[in-house]
Coordinates of C-alpha atoms in Angstrom, one line a residue:
M25 CA -133.2 136.1 18.5
D26 CA -132.6 132.8 20.3
D27 CA -129.5 132.9 22.6
V28 CA -129.4 136.7 22.0
T29 CA -132.2 138.3 24.0
N30 CA -131.4 136.6 27.3
S31 CA -131.9 138.6 30.5
E32 CA -128.2 139.6 30.7
Y33 CA -128.3 141.2 27.2
R34 CA -131.8 142.7 27.6
Q35 CA -130.5 144.6 30.7
I36 CA -127.8 146.1 28.6
C37 CA -130.2 147.1 25.8
K38 CA -132.6 148.6 28.4
R39 CA -129.8 150.7 29.8
Y40 CA -129.1 152.1 26.3
G41 CA -132.7 153.0 25.6
A42 CA -134.8 150.0 24.5
D43 CA -138.4 150.8 25.5
I44 CA -140.0 147.4 25.4
L45 CA -138.3 144.0 25.7
Y46 CA -139.2 140.5 24.6
T47 CA -137.7 137.3 26.0
E48 CA -136.1 134.7 23.8
F49 CA -138.9 132.7 22.2
V50 CA -139.6 129.6 24.3
A51 CA -141.2 126.3 23.1
S52 CA -144.7 125.9 24.6
D53 CA -144.3 122.1 25.1
A54 CA -141.0 122.6 26.9
L55 CA -142.5 125.1 29.2
I56 CA -145.3 122.9 30.3
R57 CA -142.8 120.0 30.8
D58 CA -140.8 122.4 33.1
V59 CA -137.6 122.0 31.0
E60 CA -135.1 123.9 33.0
K61 CA -133.4 125.7 30.1
S62 CA -136.7 126.9 28.7
V63 CA -138.1 128.1 32.1
L64 CA -134.9 130.0 32.5
K65 CA -135.3 131.7 29.1
A66 CA -138.7 133.0 30.3
S67 CA -137.4 134.6 33.5
F68 CA -136.8 138.3 33.8
L69 CA -136.1 141.0 36.4
E70 CA -138.4 143.8 37.4
S71 CA -135.9 146.3 35.9
E72 CA -136.6 144.9 32.5
R73 CA -140.3 146.0 32.4
P74 CA -142.2 146.4 30.2
I75 CA -141.5 143.0 28.9
G76 CA -143.3 140.2 27.1
I77 CA -142.7 136.5 27.3
Q78 CA -142.6 135.1 23.8
I79 CA -143.9 131.5 23.2
F80 CA -144.2 129.4 20.1
G81 CA -145.6 126.1 19.1
N82 CA -148.4 124.7 16.9
E83 CA -150.7 122.8 19.3
Q84 CA -153.5 124.7 20.9
N85 CA -153.5 122.9 24.2
A86 CA -149.7 123.3 24.6
L87 CA -149.8 127.1 23.8
V88 CA -152.8 127.7 26.1
D89 CA -151.2 125.8 29.0
A90 CA -147.8 127.5 28.4
A91 CA -149.5 130.9 28.4
I92 CA -151.3 130.1 31.7
K93 CA -148.0 129.0 33.2
M94 CA -146.2 132.1 32.0
E95 CA -149.0 134.4 33.4
S96 CA -147.9 133.3 36.8
L97 CA -144.6 135.1 36.2
K98 CA -146.6 138.3 35.7
P99 CA -145.1 139.6 32.4
D100 CA -146.6 142.8 31.0
F101 CA -147.8 140.8 28.0
I102 CA -147.5 137.3 26.4
D103 CA -146.4 137.2 22.8
I104 CA -147.2 134.4 20.4
N105 CA -144.5 134.0 17.8
W106 CA -146.2 133.3 14.4
G107 CA -143.2 134.8 12.6
C108 CA -140.1 132.6 13.0
P109 CA -139.2 131.1 9.5
M110 CA -136.5 128.6 10.7
K111 CA -137.0 125.0 9.6
K112 CA -136.9 123.6 13.1
V113 CA -139.9 125.8 14.1
A114 CA -141.8 126.6 10.9
G115 CA -141.3 123.1 9.5
K116 CA -143.4 121.8 12.4
G117 CA -146.2 124.3 11.9
G118 CA -145.0 126.8 14.4
G119 CA -143.8 130.3 13.8
S120 CA -144.5 131.4 10.3
G121 CA -145.3 127.8 9.3
I122 CA -148.8 128.5 10.6
L123 CA -149.3 131.0 7.8
K124 CA -150.3 128.0 5.6
D125 CA -153.3 127.5 7.9
I126 CA -154.7 130.9 8.8
P127 CA -157.9 129.5 10.4
K128 CA -155.7 127.4 12.8
M129 CA -153.6 130.5 13.6
I130 CA -156.7 132.5 14.5
S131 CA -158.3 129.7 16.5
I132 CA -155.1 129.1 18.6
T133 CA -154.6 132.8 19.2
S134 CA -158.2 133.2 20.3
A135 CA -157.9 130.3 22.7
V136 CA -154.8 131.8 24.3
V137 CA -156.4 135.2 24.6
K138 CA -159.4 133.6 26.3
A139 CA -157.3 131.6 28.7
V140 CA -155.3 134.4 30.3
K141 CA -156.0 137.9 31.7
T142 CA -152.6 139.2 30.7
P143 CA -152.6 141.1 27.4
V144 CA -151.6 138.9 24.4
S145 CA -149.7 140.2 21.4
V146 CA -148.6 138.5 18.2
K147 CA -145.6 138.7 15.9
T148 CA -146.0 137.5 12.4
R149 CA -145.0 138.0 8.7
L150 CA -146.7 139.3 5.6
G151 CA -147.7 135.7 4.5
Y152 CA -146.3 132.4 3.5
D153 CA -144.9 133.3 0.1
E154 CA -145.0 136.0 -2.6
D155 CA -148.4 134.7 -3.9
D156 CA -149.9 134.6 -0.4
K157 CA -149.6 137.8 1.6
P158 CA -152.9 138.2 3.5
I159 CA -151.5 140.3 6.4
V160 CA -154.1 143.1 6.1
E161 CA -157.0 140.6 6.5
V162 CA -155.1 138.5 9.1
A163 CA -154.4 141.6 11.2
E164 CA -158.1 142.4 11.4
R165 CA -158.9 138.8 12.4
L166 CA -156.2 138.8 15.1
Q167 CA -157.6 142.0 16.5
D168 CA -161.1 140.6 16.4
V169 CA -160.1 137.7 18.6
G170 CA -158.6 140.0 21.2
I171 CA -154.9 140.6 20.7
Q172 CA -153.7 143.9 22.0
L173 CA -150.6 144.5 19.9
L174 CA -149.4 143.2 16.5
A175 CA -145.8 143.2 15.3
I176 CA -145.2 142.6 11.6
H177 CA -142.0 141.5 9.9
G178 CA -142.0 142.8 6.3
R179 CA -141.0 139.5 4.7
T180 CA -142.8 136.2 3.9
K181 CA -142.0 132.8 5.5
Q182 CA -140.3 131.7 2.3
Q183 CA -138.1 134.7 2.1
M184 CA -136.5 133.8 5.4
Y185 CA -134.2 136.9 5.9
R186 CA -133.3 137.2 2.2
G187 CA -134.1 140.2 0.0
K188 CA -135.5 143.5 1.2
A189 CA -138.3 143.8 3.8
D190 CA -141.5 145.2 2.3
W191 CA -143.0 147.8 4.6
T192 CA -145.7 148.8 2.3
L193 CA -148.1 146.2 3.6
I194 CA -147.2 147.1 7.2
G195 CA -148.2 150.6 6.2
K196 CA -151.5 149.3 4.8
V197 CA -152.3 147.5 8.0
K198 CA -151.7 150.7 10.0
E199 CA -153.8 152.8 7.5
N200 CA -156.7 150.4 7.9
K201 CA -159.5 152.3 9.7
R202 CA -160.7 149.1 11.3
M203 CA -157.4 148.7 13.2
T204 CA -157.3 150.2 16.6
I205 CA -154.5 148.2 18.3
P206 CA -150.8 149.4 18.1
I207 CA -148.9 148.1 15.1
F208 CA -145.1 147.6 15.3
G209 CA -143.0 147.3 12.2
N210 CA -139.9 145.1 11.8
G211 CA -137.3 144.3 9.2
D212 CA -134.1 145.9 7.9
I213 CA -133.8 148.8 10.4
D214 CA -130.1 149.1 10.3
S215 CA -129.6 152.9 10.6
V216 CA -131.1 155.8 12.6
E217 CA -132.0 157.5 9.3
K218 CA -134.0 154.5 8.1
M219 CA -135.7 154.1 11.5
M220 CA -136.9 157.8 11.3
E221 CA -137.9 157.5 7.6
Y222 CA -139.9 154.3 8.1
K223 CA -141.6 155.5 11.3
N224 CA -142.7 158.7 9.6
R225 CA -143.6 157.1 6.2
Y226 CA -145.6 154.2 7.5
G227 CA -146.9 155.7 10.8
V228 CA -146.3 152.6 12.9
D229 CA -146.6 152.9 16.7
G230 CA -143.3 151.2 17.3
I231 CA -140.3 149.6 15.6
L232 CA -138.7 146.4 16.6
I233 CA -134.9 146.2 16.3
G234 CA -133.7 142.7 15.9
R235 CA -130.5 141.7 14.0
H236 CA -129.0 145.2 14.1
S237 CA -129.0 145.2 17.9
V238 CA -126.8 142.1 18.2
G239 CA -123.6 143.3 19.8
N240 CA -124.9 146.9 19.2
P241 CA -127.0 147.9 22.1
F242 CA -125.7 151.5 21.5
F243 CA -128.2 151.6 18.5
F244 CA -131.0 152.1 20.9
R245 CA -129.4 155.2 22.4
E246 CA -128.9 156.6 18.9
C247 CA -132.5 156.0 18.0
K248 CA -133.8 157.5 21.2
C249 CA -131.7 160.6 20.6
A250 CA -133.0 161.0 17.1
L251 CA -136.6 160.6 18.2
D252 CA -136.0 163.3 20.8
G253 CA -134.4 165.6 18.3
K254 CA -131.0 165.3 19.9
A255 CA -127.6 164.8 18.4
W256 CA -125.8 161.6 19.3
E257 CA -122.2 160.3 19.3
P258 CA -121.3 156.8 18.2
A259 CA -120.0 154.4 20.8
T260 CA -116.3 154.8 21.5
F261 CA -114.0 151.8 21.4
K262 CA -113.7 151.9 25.2
E263 CA -117.5 151.7 25.6
K264 CA -117.7 148.7 23.2
Y265 CA -114.9 147.0 25.0
D266 CA -116.4 147.6 28.5
V267 CA -119.9 146.4 27.4
C268 CA -118.5 143.4 25.6
L269 CA -116.6 142.3 28.8
E270 CA -119.6 143.1 31.0
H271 CA -121.7 140.9 28.7
L272 CA -119.2 138.0 28.8
N273 CA -119.0 138.2 32.6
A274 CA -122.7 138.3 33.1
L275 CA -123.3 135.3 30.9
S276 CA -120.5 133.3 32.6
E277 CA -121.9 134.0 36.0
K278 CA -125.4 132.9 35.0
Y279 CA -124.9 130.0 32.5
G280 CA -121.3 129.0 33.1
E281 CA -118.1 129.6 31.2
R282 CA -118.6 127.1 28.4
S283 CA -122.1 128.3 27.5
A284 CA -121.1 132.0 27.7
I285 CA -118.1 131.5 25.4
A286 CA -120.3 129.7 22.8
V287 CA -123.0 132.5 22.9
M288 CA -120.5 135.3 22.8
R289 CA -119.1 134.1 19.4
K290 CA -122.3 135.6 17.9
F291 CA -121.4 139.0 19.5
Y292 CA -117.7 139.7 19.0
P293 CA -117.8 140.5 15.3
R294 CA -120.8 142.8 16.0
Y295 CA -119.3 144.6 19.0
F296 CA -116.2 145.6 17.0
L297 CA -117.8 145.8 13.5
G298 CA -115.9 148.0 11.0
M299 CA -112.7 148.2 13.0
T300 CA -109.7 148.1 10.7
G301 CA -107.3 145.3 11.9
F302 CA -109.9 143.4 13.9
K303 CA -109.9 140.3 11.8
P304 CA -106.9 138.5 13.5
F305 CA -108.5 139.2 16.9
K306 CA -111.8 137.9 15.6
I307 CA -110.3 134.6 14.6
R308 CA -108.6 134.2 18.0
L309 CA -111.9 135.1 19.8
M310 CA -113.8 132.5 17.8
E311 CA -111.2 129.8 18.7
A312 CA -110.9 130.7 22.4
K313 CA -112.1 128.0 24.7
T314 CA -111.8 129.6 28.1
K315 CA -112.8 132.9 29.7
N316 CA -109.2 133.7 30.5
E317 CA -108.3 133.3 26.9
V318 CA -111.0 135.7 25.8
E319 CA -110.1 138.3 28.4
E320 CA -106.4 138.2 27.3
I321 CA -107.4 138.6 23.6
L322 CA -109.7 141.5 24.5
S323 CA -106.9 143.1 26.6
S324 CA -104.6 142.8 23.5
L325 CA -107.3 144.4 21.4
K326 CA -107.6 147.2 23.9
L327 CA -103.8 147.9 23.7
C328 CA -104.0 148.1 19.9
F329 CA -107.1 150.3 19.5
E330 CA -107.6 152.4 22.6

């Protein structure tokens, strides 16, 4: 969720019902070197609580030092990302790349837990590949070294985001009588119906919404309504338009026009997903180079669809 779950977008998701927020994942070595962009990624507002700062890396000293540094910001928890499958992270032994070396994963996690007073959580995957999915045992070992929450993505490192997320092993972790910490499930939650089905079937304590929340903060409202037994209405075009424009303006103010336009290219297709006739506008939005251009295109879009 790099370049997605920045503070500006988190605030929007919070408003629509997200209960717990995570920062973008931040490289531990960059944090201890005070790299401005990385430190900014770890910043948050009081209104975003409860929130966890998510760090990644593969060197124990760097992760420990980064956790100590992040503790000074007083997050509600510090999350270690042992789940990212991307080559630039996993290829260097961070993220889910650590799943090739479980003893090292446990050792580093233990060191981070001991170094800070703030609760530590972990996000990880089922295992490295189809022949190596030790998550039930790994969950016990992570709990034993003191983590206080475990989030599991139902794929292996080698799967990346391909195929279907397997929640059966997430369910086995939750069913394990030795487990006492909260277990969150993650992967393929792309409808309210699936969210309710998986929550009830696998008994998890929480569900992480990742890719389906990109440009769709309204999904949190729908999920909360379903959990409360209430009916919900899908977001109107006006609501999508207003939030998209709010998002663009907030990013521009914080990061500058050029960065905002680059980041928002991930969001336009998602904000207006499924709208017949949107394709020509999408092409123009992807090619736009200034905020004024984007605003003009969105205004044209509004005239056609509102």
